[in-house]
Short mmCIF file of C-alpha atoms and ligand atoms in Angstrom, two decimals:
data_model
loop_
_atom_site.label_atom_id
_atom_site.label_comp_id
_atom_site.label_asym_id
_atom_site.label_seq_id
_atom_site.Cartn_x
_atom_site.Cartn_y
_atom_site.Cartn_z
CA MET A 1 7.32 25.20 -8.37
CA ARG A 2 5.62 23.10 -11.13
CA PHE A 3 8.09 20.56 -13.06
CA SER A 4 8.32 20.24 -17.00
CA ALA A 5 10.92 19.19 -19.79
CA LEU A 6 11.82 22.80 -19.76
CA LYS A 7 12.29 23.45 -16.05
CA ILE A 8 14.45 20.78 -16.20
CA LEU A 9 16.48 22.08 -18.82
CA GLN A 10 16.43 25.25 -17.60
CA GLN A 11 17.88 24.50 -14.13
CA GLY A 12 20.46 21.66 -15.54
CA LEU A 13 21.62 24.39 -17.65
CA THR A 14 22.16 27.26 -14.42
CA GLY A 15 23.67 24.86 -11.65
CA ASN A 16 20.25 23.64 -10.37
CA LYS A 17 20.44 25.94 -8.12
CA GLY A 18 16.51 27.24 -8.16
CA TRP A 19 14.61 24.28 -6.71
CA THR A 20 12.67 25.07 -3.68
CA HIS A 21 11.41 22.52 -1.00
CA HIS A 22 8.81 20.19 -1.98
CA TRP A 23 6.92 20.60 1.33
CA ARG A 24 7.15 23.54 4.19
CA ASP A 25 8.36 22.34 7.94
CA PRO A 26 5.29 24.43 10.05
CA GLN A 27 4.96 24.42 13.47
CA PRO A 28 1.95 22.99 14.81
CA LYS A 29 -0.86 25.27 15.19
CA SER A 30 -3.12 24.86 18.31
CA GLU A 31 -6.54 24.11 16.44
CA TYR A 32 -6.90 22.50 12.61
CA ASP A 33 -10.22 21.82 11.47
CA ILE A 34 -8.80 18.06 10.69
CA VAL A 35 -6.04 16.19 11.89
CA ILE A 36 -4.89 13.01 10.40
CA ILE A 37 -2.69 10.69 12.51
CA GLY A 38 0.12 9.38 10.63
CA GLY A 39 2.26 10.13 7.80
CA GLY A 40 2.37 7.53 5.47
CA GLY A 41 0.98 7.16 2.03
CA HIS A 42 -2.86 6.83 3.20
CA GLY A 43 -2.49 9.65 5.98
CA LEU A 44 -0.95 12.15 3.03
CA ALA A 45 -3.53 10.92 0.44
CA THR A 46 -6.36 11.27 2.60
CA ALA A 47 -5.21 14.88 3.30
CA TYR A 48 -4.29 15.49 -0.45
CA TYR A 49 -7.98 14.53 -1.55
CA LEU A 50 -9.26 16.51 1.46
CA ALA A 51 -7.65 19.54 0.05
CA LYS A 52 -8.12 18.66 -3.69
CA ARG A 53 -11.66 17.32 -3.94
CA HIS A 54 -13.85 18.89 -0.70
CA GLY A 55 -11.78 22.53 -0.60
CA LEU A 56 -10.81 21.60 3.05
CA THR A 57 -7.13 23.04 3.63
CA ASN A 58 -7.20 23.84 7.54
CA ILE A 59 -5.69 20.21 8.36
CA ALA A 60 -2.36 18.79 9.90
CA VAL A 61 -1.09 15.45 8.93
CA LEU A 62 1.08 13.96 12.27
CA GLU A 63 3.68 11.81 11.91
CA LYS A 64 5.98 10.66 14.68
CA GLY A 65 8.83 10.22 12.64
CA TYR A 66 9.76 11.03 9.27
CA ILE A 67 6.98 10.70 6.36
CA GLY A 68 7.34 7.25 4.58
CA GLY A 69 9.36 5.98 6.95
CA GLY A 70 6.91 3.37 8.15
CA ASN A 71 5.70 0.71 5.86
CA VAL A 72 4.93 3.05 2.67
CA GLY A 73 8.90 3.63 2.08
CA ARG A 74 9.43 -0.44 3.05
CA ASN A 75 7.11 -2.31 0.78
CA THR A 76 7.85 -3.97 -2.53
CA THR A 77 5.52 -1.51 -4.76
CA ILE A 78 3.29 -3.36 -6.46
CA VAL A 79 0.11 -2.10 -7.73
CA ARG A 80 -2.88 -3.90 -8.99
CA ALA A 81 -6.58 -4.73 -9.74
CA ASN A 82 -6.83 -7.82 -9.58
CA TYR A 83 -9.37 -8.96 -6.68
CA GLY A 84 -11.94 -11.19 -6.96
CA MET A 85 -14.74 -10.55 -4.26
CA PRO A 86 -17.34 -7.55 -4.12
CA GLY A 87 -15.91 -4.95 -1.86
CA ASN A 88 -12.56 -5.09 -2.90
CA SER A 89 -13.07 -5.92 -6.21
CA GLU A 90 -14.74 -2.30 -6.82
CA PHE A 91 -12.48 -0.45 -4.53
CA TYR A 92 -9.21 -1.43 -5.99
CA SER A 93 -10.64 -1.22 -9.61
CA HIS A 94 -11.22 2.71 -8.52
CA SER A 95 -7.27 3.15 -6.95
CA LEU A 96 -5.91 2.01 -9.81
CA LYS A 97 -7.43 4.13 -12.15
CA LEU A 98 -6.51 7.06 -9.85
CA TRP A 99 -2.80 5.38 -10.06
CA GLU A 100 -3.25 6.19 -13.93
CA GLY A 101 -3.70 9.74 -13.58
CA LEU A 102 -1.63 10.12 -10.27
CA GLU A 103 1.28 11.36 -11.56
CA GLN A 104 -0.30 14.23 -14.28
CA ASP A 105 -2.24 15.16 -10.98
CA LEU A 106 0.58 15.52 -8.84
CA ASN A 107 2.81 16.86 -11.53
CA TYR A 108 5.02 14.50 -10.24
CA ASN A 109 7.14 11.41 -11.33
CA VAL A 110 5.97 8.76 -9.08
CA MET A 111 7.57 6.07 -11.81
CA HIS A 112 4.33 4.68 -12.17
CA SER A 113 5.32 1.26 -14.95
CA GLN A 114 2.44 -0.85 -15.93
CA ARG A 115 5.07 -3.64 -16.91
CA GLY A 116 1.93 -6.40 -15.80
CA ILE A 117 1.43 -8.59 -12.98
CA ILE A 118 1.71 -12.71 -13.67
CA ASN A 119 0.04 -14.77 -11.03
CA LEU A 120 1.17 -18.36 -11.33
CA PHE A 121 -0.37 -21.19 -11.26
CA HIS A 122 0.47 -24.87 -10.95
CA SER A 123 -2.62 -27.39 -11.10
CA ASP A 124 -5.64 -27.97 -12.48
CA GLY A 125 -7.74 -26.82 -9.51
CA GLN A 126 -5.64 -23.51 -9.19
CA ARG A 127 -5.99 -23.03 -12.94
CA ASP A 128 -9.96 -23.36 -12.17
CA ALA A 129 -9.61 -20.65 -9.46
CA PHE A 130 -7.71 -18.10 -11.71
CA ALA A 131 -10.53 -18.52 -14.14
CA TRP A 132 -13.15 -17.65 -11.68
CA ARG A 133 -10.96 -14.73 -10.60
CA GLY A 134 -9.87 -13.51 -14.04
CA ASN A 135 -13.89 -13.19 -15.15
CA ALA A 136 -14.54 -11.57 -11.93
CA ILE A 137 -11.91 -8.88 -12.50
CA ARG A 138 -13.16 -8.25 -16.13
CA ASN A 139 -16.99 -8.06 -15.34
CA GLN A 140 -15.37 -5.06 -13.01
CA GLY A 141 -14.32 -3.30 -15.87
CA ASP A 142 -10.49 -4.24 -15.42
CA ASP A 143 -8.41 -6.55 -17.66
CA ALA A 144 -7.15 -10.08 -17.03
CA GLU A 145 -5.94 -12.95 -19.38
CA LEU A 146 -5.13 -16.57 -18.52
CA LEU A 147 -2.30 -17.37 -20.03
CA ASP A 148 -0.88 -21.11 -20.73
CA ARG A 149 2.36 -23.10 -20.36
CA ASN A 150 3.38 -22.16 -23.74
CA ASP A 151 2.39 -18.16 -23.53
CA LEU A 152 4.46 -18.04 -20.55
CA ARG A 153 7.68 -19.97 -21.85
CA LYS A 154 7.90 -16.85 -24.20
CA MET A 155 7.43 -14.46 -21.75
CA LEU A 156 9.20 -15.68 -18.74
CA PRO A 157 11.75 -17.82 -20.11
CA TYR A 158 14.08 -18.05 -16.81
CA LEU A 159 11.25 -20.03 -15.03
CA ASN A 160 11.72 -23.52 -13.90
CA PHE A 161 8.67 -24.68 -15.44
CA ASP A 162 9.68 -28.10 -14.81
CA ASN A 163 10.17 -28.16 -10.88
CA ALA A 164 8.60 -31.67 -9.87
CA ARG A 165 6.58 -29.69 -6.75
CA PHE A 166 4.99 -27.01 -8.47
CA PRO A 167 5.44 -27.24 -12.47
CA VAL A 168 3.90 -23.72 -13.68
CA ARG A 169 1.27 -24.33 -15.84
CA GLY A 170 0.16 -21.21 -16.49
CA GLY A 171 -0.68 -17.55 -14.86
CA LEU A 172 -3.33 -14.95 -15.02
CA LEU A 173 -1.95 -11.83 -16.71
CA GLN A 174 -3.12 -8.40 -15.76
CA ARG A 175 -1.42 -6.48 -17.79
CA ARG A 176 -2.79 -2.88 -16.26
CA GLY A 177 -0.63 -4.10 -13.01
CA GLY A 178 3.04 -3.15 -11.88
CA THR A 179 4.98 -0.87 -9.85
CA ALA A 180 5.84 2.84 -8.95
CA ARG A 181 8.56 4.33 -7.12
CA HIS A 182 6.93 4.31 -3.29
CA ASP A 183 9.09 7.24 -1.89
CA ALA A 184 8.36 9.49 -4.90
CA VAL A 185 4.68 8.47 -4.26
CA VAL A 186 5.10 9.80 -0.64
CA TRP A 187 6.86 12.92 -1.74
CA GLY A 188 4.48 13.75 -4.22
CA LEU A 189 1.62 13.49 -2.23
CA ALA A 190 3.29 15.45 0.38
CA ARG A 191 4.08 18.22 -2.02
CA GLY A 192 0.40 18.25 -3.05
CA ALA A 193 -1.19 18.46 -0.12
CA ASP A 194 1.11 21.09 1.18
CA GLN A 195 0.71 23.29 -1.91
CA ARG A 196 -2.64 23.22 -1.01
CA GLY A 197 -2.37 24.49 2.77
CA VAL A 198 -2.09 20.99 4.78
CA ASP A 199 0.56 21.60 7.22
CA ILE A 200 2.89 17.91 7.60
CA ILE A 201 4.07 18.13 10.98
CA GLN A 202 6.78 15.69 11.29
CA ASN A 203 8.54 14.21 14.58
CA CYS A 204 5.23 14.97 16.31
CA GLU A 205 3.79 11.55 18.24
CA VAL A 206 0.64 11.37 18.90
CA THR A 207 0.35 9.91 22.57
CA GLY A 208 -3.40 10.69 23.18
CA ILE A 209 -6.89 11.21 22.05
CA ASP A 210 -9.21 14.16 24.11
CA ILE A 211 -12.99 13.26 23.65
CA GLU A 212 -15.53 15.04 25.93
CA ASN A 213 -19.42 13.86 25.99
CA GLY A 214 -18.59 11.12 23.33
CA LYS A 215 -17.15 13.64 20.92
CA VAL A 216 -13.55 14.27 19.56
CA LYS A 217 -12.11 17.52 20.42
CA GLY A 218 -8.03 17.03 19.61
CA VAL A 219 -5.33 15.32 20.15
CA GLN A 220 -2.19 15.18 22.72
CA THR A 221 0.94 15.29 21.24
CA SER A 222 4.90 14.94 21.95
CA ARG A 223 4.76 18.52 20.85
CA GLY A 224 2.15 19.79 22.95
CA ALA A 225 -2.19 19.57 22.53
CA ILE A 226 -4.05 20.21 19.53
CA ARG A 227 -7.32 20.80 19.24
CA ALA A 228 -8.99 19.57 15.91
CA LYS A 229 -12.82 19.18 14.87
CA LYS A 230 -12.37 16.01 13.11
CA VAL A 231 -9.61 13.21 13.69
CA GLY A 232 -8.59 10.48 11.39
CA ILE A 233 -6.47 7.71 12.71
CA VAL A 234 -4.63 6.31 9.30
CA VAL A 235 -1.46 4.54 11.53
CA ALA A 236 -1.25 0.98 9.43
CA GLY A 237 1.05 -1.29 11.95
CA ARG A 238 0.05 0.90 14.93
CA SER A 239 -3.70 0.94 14.18
CA GLY A 240 -4.30 -1.14 17.50
CA GLN A 241 -2.14 0.93 20.01
CA VAL A 242 -3.36 4.59 18.48
CA ALA A 243 -7.54 3.26 18.49
CA ALA A 244 -6.86 2.07 22.27
CA MET A 245 -6.32 5.90 23.21
CA ALA A 246 -9.79 6.03 22.17
CA GLY A 247 -10.76 3.43 24.27
CA MET A 248 -11.18 0.84 21.20
CA ARG A 249 -10.20 -2.56 20.65
CA LEU A 250 -9.60 -3.41 17.17
CA PRO A 251 -10.10 -6.57 15.37
CA ILE A 252 -6.25 -6.32 14.24
CA GLU A 253 -2.96 -7.84 14.77
CA SER A 254 0.02 -6.57 14.02
CA HIS A 255 2.70 -8.95 11.81
CA ILE A 256 6.05 -8.63 10.45
CA LEU A 257 6.17 -8.77 6.44
CA GLN A 258 9.80 -9.25 5.02
CA ALA A 259 11.37 -8.03 1.91
CA PHE A 260 14.52 -8.10 -0.39
CA VAL A 261 16.46 -6.62 -2.89
CA THR A 262 19.75 -7.91 -4.70
CA GLU A 263 22.69 -5.78 -6.39
CA GLY A 264 21.87 -4.23 -9.60
CA ILE A 265 21.85 -6.68 -12.60
CA LYS A 266 21.14 -5.96 -16.57
CA PRO A 267 17.43 -6.14 -17.28
CA ALA A 268 16.00 -9.58 -16.51
CA ILE A 269 12.55 -9.68 -14.91
CA ASP A 270 10.15 -7.69 -17.15
CA HIS A 271 7.32 -7.72 -15.29
CA VAL A 272 6.10 -8.52 -11.68
CA VAL A 273 5.90 -12.25 -11.14
CA SER A 274 3.98 -13.96 -8.21
CA PHE A 275 4.63 -17.06 -7.10
CA GLY A 276 1.82 -18.10 -4.73
CA MET A 277 2.32 -21.55 -3.74
CA GLY A 278 5.78 -21.10 -2.86
CA HIS A 279 5.15 -17.64 -1.15
CA PHE A 280 7.44 -15.83 -3.30
CA TYR A 281 6.94 -12.67 -5.69
CA ILE A 282 9.59 -10.81 -7.57
CA SER A 283 10.21 -7.48 -9.55
CA GLN A 284 13.25 -5.65 -11.00
CA SER A 285 13.66 -2.26 -10.04
CA ASP A 286 14.66 0.59 -12.29
CA LYS A 287 18.18 0.73 -10.65
CA GLY A 288 18.38 -2.73 -11.63
CA GLY A 289 18.02 -4.78 -8.16
CA LEU A 290 16.13 -7.99 -8.14
CA VAL A 291 13.16 -7.00 -5.45
CA PHE A 292 11.51 -10.09 -3.91
CA GLY A 293 9.52 -11.01 -0.85
CA GLY A 294 7.17 -13.90 0.59
CA ASP A 295 4.87 -14.61 3.57
CA LEU A 296 4.33 -12.70 6.88
CA ASP A 297 6.93 -13.88 9.92
CA PHE A 298 3.95 -15.94 11.39
CA TYR A 299 4.29 -13.75 14.98
CA ALA A 300 2.68 -10.41 16.25
CA SER A 301 5.20 -8.26 16.84
CA TYR A 302 5.71 -4.25 16.38
CA ALA A 303 9.21 -4.48 15.74
CA SER A 304 10.07 -3.49 12.23
CA ARG A 305 12.41 -6.16 11.07
CA GLY A 306 12.36 -9.77 10.18
CA ASN A 307 13.54 -12.86 11.58
CA LEU A 308 15.89 -15.62 9.51
CA PRO A 309 13.78 -18.70 9.17
CA MET A 310 10.95 -16.77 6.91
CA MET A 311 14.57 -15.33 4.94
CA GLU A 312 15.58 -18.98 4.20
CA HIS A 313 12.13 -20.00 3.58
CA VAL A 314 11.90 -17.26 0.58
CA MET A 315 15.30 -17.49 -0.64
CA GLU A 316 14.66 -21.04 -1.12
CA ALA A 317 11.34 -20.31 -2.89
CA GLY A 318 13.02 -18.16 -5.26
CA MET A 319 15.85 -20.44 -6.21
CA ALA A 320 13.23 -23.23 -6.82
CA LEU A 321 11.17 -20.74 -9.30
CA MET A 322 14.53 -19.06 -10.77
CA PRO A 323 17.43 -21.00 -10.21
CA ALA A 324 19.47 -18.33 -11.57
CA ILE A 325 18.74 -16.22 -8.91
CA GLY A 326 20.90 -17.51 -6.59
CA LYS A 327 23.83 -16.08 -8.64
CA ALA A 328 22.70 -12.30 -7.89
CA LYS A 329 24.26 -11.13 -4.33
CA VAL A 330 21.28 -10.05 -1.70
CA LEU A 331 22.13 -6.21 -0.75
CA ARG A 332 19.28 -5.53 2.05
CA SER A 333 16.36 -6.97 3.82
CA TRP A 334 13.92 -5.24 6.03
CA GLY A 335 10.74 -5.33 7.36
CA GLY A 336 7.78 -3.66 7.73
CA ILE A 337 4.61 -4.02 10.40
CA MET A 338 1.20 -5.13 8.82
CA ASP A 339 -2.03 -4.36 10.42
CA MET A 340 -3.77 -7.68 9.55
CA THR A 341 -7.86 -8.08 9.79
CA PRO A 342 -9.37 -11.38 10.55
CA ASP A 343 -10.56 -11.46 6.80
CA GLY A 344 -7.72 -9.77 5.10
CA SER A 345 -9.58 -6.79 3.76
CA PRO A 346 -9.33 -3.29 4.93
CA ILE A 347 -11.58 -0.91 7.49
CA ILE A 348 -12.69 2.63 6.46
CA ASP A 349 -15.22 3.61 8.55
CA LYS A 350 -16.37 6.07 11.55
CA THR A 351 -16.01 5.06 15.26
CA HIS A 352 -18.10 5.15 18.12
CA VAL A 353 -16.65 8.66 19.00
CA ASP A 354 -18.51 11.69 17.12
CA GLY A 355 -15.62 12.96 14.72
CA LEU A 356 -13.41 10.25 14.88
CA PHE A 357 -12.66 8.36 11.64
CA ILE A 358 -10.55 5.15 11.45
CA ASP A 359 -8.48 3.81 8.02
CA CYS A 360 -6.64 0.64 8.50
CA GLY A 361 -6.18 -3.56 8.13
CA TRP A 362 -4.40 -3.21 4.72
CA CYS A 363 -2.57 -6.00 5.70
CA TYR A 364 0.50 -6.36 3.01
CA GLY A 365 -1.66 -4.89 0.06
CA GLY A 366 -2.09 -1.41 0.72
CA PHE A 367 0.28 0.47 -1.25
CA LYS A 368 -1.34 -0.16 -4.46
CA ALA A 369 -4.85 1.20 -2.22
CA VAL A 370 -2.94 4.20 -1.44
CA PRO A 371 -4.78 6.93 -4.06
CA GLY A 372 -7.84 4.88 -3.37
CA SER A 373 -8.10 4.96 0.27
CA GLY A 374 -7.15 8.72 0.63
CA ASP A 375 -9.61 9.64 -1.86
CA CYS A 376 -12.79 7.17 0.19
CA PHE A 377 -11.16 8.42 3.66
CA ALA A 378 -11.41 12.10 2.76
CA HIS A 379 -14.87 11.51 1.36
CA LEU A 380 -15.93 9.56 4.68
CA ILE A 381 -14.01 12.44 6.62
CA ALA A 382 -15.30 15.61 4.58
CA THR A 383 -19.23 14.25 3.97
CA ASP A 384 -19.87 11.90 7.37
CA THR A 385 -21.10 9.06 4.17
CA PRO A 386 -18.97 6.08 2.87
CA HIS A 387 -17.56 6.83 -0.75
CA PRO A 388 -19.53 4.20 -3.04
CA ALA A 389 -15.85 2.28 -3.87
CA ALA A 390 -15.39 1.79 -0.03
CA ALA A 391 -19.01 1.37 1.15
CA ARG A 392 -18.16 -2.43 2.34
CA PHE A 393 -15.32 -1.58 4.36
CA ARG A 394 -17.36 -1.51 7.79
CA LEU A 395 -15.67 -2.08 10.92
CA ASP A 396 -18.97 -3.66 12.38
CA ARG A 397 -18.11 -6.78 9.86
CA PHE A 398 -16.06 -8.46 12.47
CA LYS A 399 -18.60 -8.27 15.13
CA THR A 400 -21.98 -9.35 13.06
CA GLY A 401 -20.24 -11.49 10.75
CA VAL A 402 -21.76 -10.05 7.86
CA GLY A 403 -20.14 -8.62 4.88
CA LEU A 404 -16.93 -10.29 5.38
CA MET A 405 -14.68 -10.30 2.59
CA ASP A 406 -12.18 -13.26 2.83
CA GLU A 407 -10.39 -13.01 -0.27
CA GLU A 408 -8.01 -15.64 0.52
CA GLY A 409 -10.66 -18.18 1.65
CA THR A 410 -8.51 -19.07 4.54
CA GLY A 411 -10.86 -17.99 7.78
CA SER A 412 -9.97 -15.87 10.55
CA GLN A 413 -6.20 -16.39 11.03
CA HIS A 414 -4.82 -12.74 10.85
CA ASN A 415 -1.61 -14.28 9.74
CA LEU A 416 -2.94 -16.39 6.81
CA HIS A 417 -4.19 -13.38 5.07
C1 LIG B 501 7.62 -5.79 2.92
C2 LIG B 501 6.61 -4.86 2.59
C3 LIG B 501 5.98 -5.13 1.18
C4 LIG B 501 5.01 -5.00 0.81
N1 LIG B 501 4.47 -5.11 -0.42
C5 LIG B 501 3.49 -4.20 -1.02
C6 LIG B 501 3.35 -4.54 -2.10
O1 LIG B 501 3.99 -4.83 -3.25
N2 LIG B 501 1.96 -3.80 -2.76
C7 LIG B 501 1.34 -3.50 -1.90
O2 LIG B 501 0.01 -2.81 -2.27
N3 LIG B 501 1.35 -3.12 -0.65
C8 LIG B 501 2.31 -3.73 -0.09
N4 LIG B 501 2.97 -3.83 1.45
C9 LIG B 501 1.93 -3.04 1.89
C10 LIG B 501 2.06 -1.49 2.09
O3 LIG B 501 3.29 -1.08 2.45
C11 LIG B 501 1.05 -1.05 3.25
O4 LIG B 501 -0.35 -1.72 3.32
C12 LIG B 501 0.34 0.64 3.33
O5 LIG B 501 1.88 1.17 3.04
C13 LIG B 501 0.45 1.01 4.73
O6 LIG B 501 -0.49 2.12 4.69
P1 LIG B 501 0.63 3.16 4.67
O7 LIG B 501 1.62 3.60 3.80
O8 LIG B 501 -0.09 4.51 5.26
O9 LIG B 501 1.30 3.15 6.56
P2 LIG B 501 2.84 3.72 6.83
O10 LIG B 501 3.75 3.93 6.11
O11 LIG B 501 3.32 2.84 8.01
O12 LIG B 501 2.13 5.23 7.84
C14 LIG B 501 1.83 5.07 8.95
C15 LIG B 501 2.41 5.94 10.03
O13 LIG B 501 1.63 6.05 10.86
C16 LIG B 501 2.83 6.81 11.84
N5 LIG B 501 2.28 6.62 13.05
C17 LIG B 501 2.21 5.54 13.78
N6 LIG B 501 1.77 5.60 14.93
C18 LIG B 501 1.84 7.25 14.93
C19 LIG B 501 1.53 8.08 16.12
N7 LIG B 501 1.12 7.71 17.21
N8 LIG B 501 1.68 9.28 15.80
C20 LIG B 501 1.89 9.91 15.07
N9 LIG B 501 2.47 9.19 13.90
C21 LIG B 501 2.07 7.83 14.01
C22 LIG B 501 3.86 6.06 11.48
O14 LIG B 501 5.31 6.16 11.66
C23 LIG B 501 4.09 5.84 9.72
O15 LIG B 501 4.95 6.67 9.35
C24 LIG B 501 4.00 -4.45 1.72
C25 LIG B 501 4.77 -3.61 3.06
C26 LIG B 501 5.94 -4.51 3.32
C27 LIG B 501 6.38 -4.13 4.85
#
């Protein structure tokens, strides 16, 4: 079934009875060429690109709950390519380009909206840092514009520009940045992978990884053993636990990140606005809700819910930046489990086990990475060589210290990245 304007019209006139399921619900087979553990954005994108680019279709994606129930359905949907460091810079540039063709590629409306992202600055020092970052982004071939206070007053009139502690002096704008609807990304990728023959198996928890003589042989699951020639681990906040099944100790800590949404209001915020000094960022969803969040909860946990002190901190920061927000009622808050690395940058690599691959460490920025990570991880699994855009995402950089990509400059504290 292909989506088109004609199809929607036709279905609308005939009672919407002709829509079919977007993906099948197959029973797991006893053996696959490739098993992907984790049906989040990255796992589904990996399966999709394995099938699309490499013609590999005897693949199962094993998801312990339902697809989209993890971070990919819990994030604040920001998509951007405004990183400054080699490694991250080329990877996120690659990912943003994939986003720009994703809807046509999937024949699915993921509501990708390039409404622009603005990172505010409040001091001369921060302005210099943003000018440097903007130049790095432009050198990479992506867009960045340094805006002054007057430019911003026209674009974001609702901000409190004269906050005593953090007066707004300007911002770094990336016009191609924006948002996408997270659930639709999951559904579109699942549909695309399924159409190419990939089995998406939900309610199937991986409980063990079978290894013989240093080579992966398959996985144990809550629905029985499944043999596989190659296995990819893509489980975000659960990376440490699943990698431990293969005897690995990852340089990852799992931390909680919360987000919030208000009742729907009339269109008020046209862009994504990030207030880094206050640990606050905000955008407005297509339904009208103000979607916002802040920093990690600052303690390691596997619970996908947060705590009150961070909630209070985020609300305070929001009120400091745009006092009018105080009139909107918060409808919901939720949390997700972040796989934090010591340098805040991800890992896409082989492991010490032949045929076992790992993709993790996306911290709180992995939604924008979904197509890029899927493409690069699929390339690694299919060809045994790293994709050029992800060649620096090596696991051993944490052992050797060579090639660290500490974008925030905060050192090896997982919870500060
Ligand atoms: C509140 C919040 C806001 C965020 N905002 C942004 C943002 O604005 N922009 C951005 O780029 N990123 C953002 N992120 C980060 C982003 O959501 C994550 O980095 C990204 O979604 C992680 O990759 P994933 O989609 O594959 O993870 P997940 O969706 O978590 O997928 C992993 C899957 O693995 C499954 N799994 C785990 N263990 C097993 C097992 N043993 N067997 C089988 N399956 C298993 C899980 O159930 C889960 O479905 C945010 C995250 C949160 C929580």
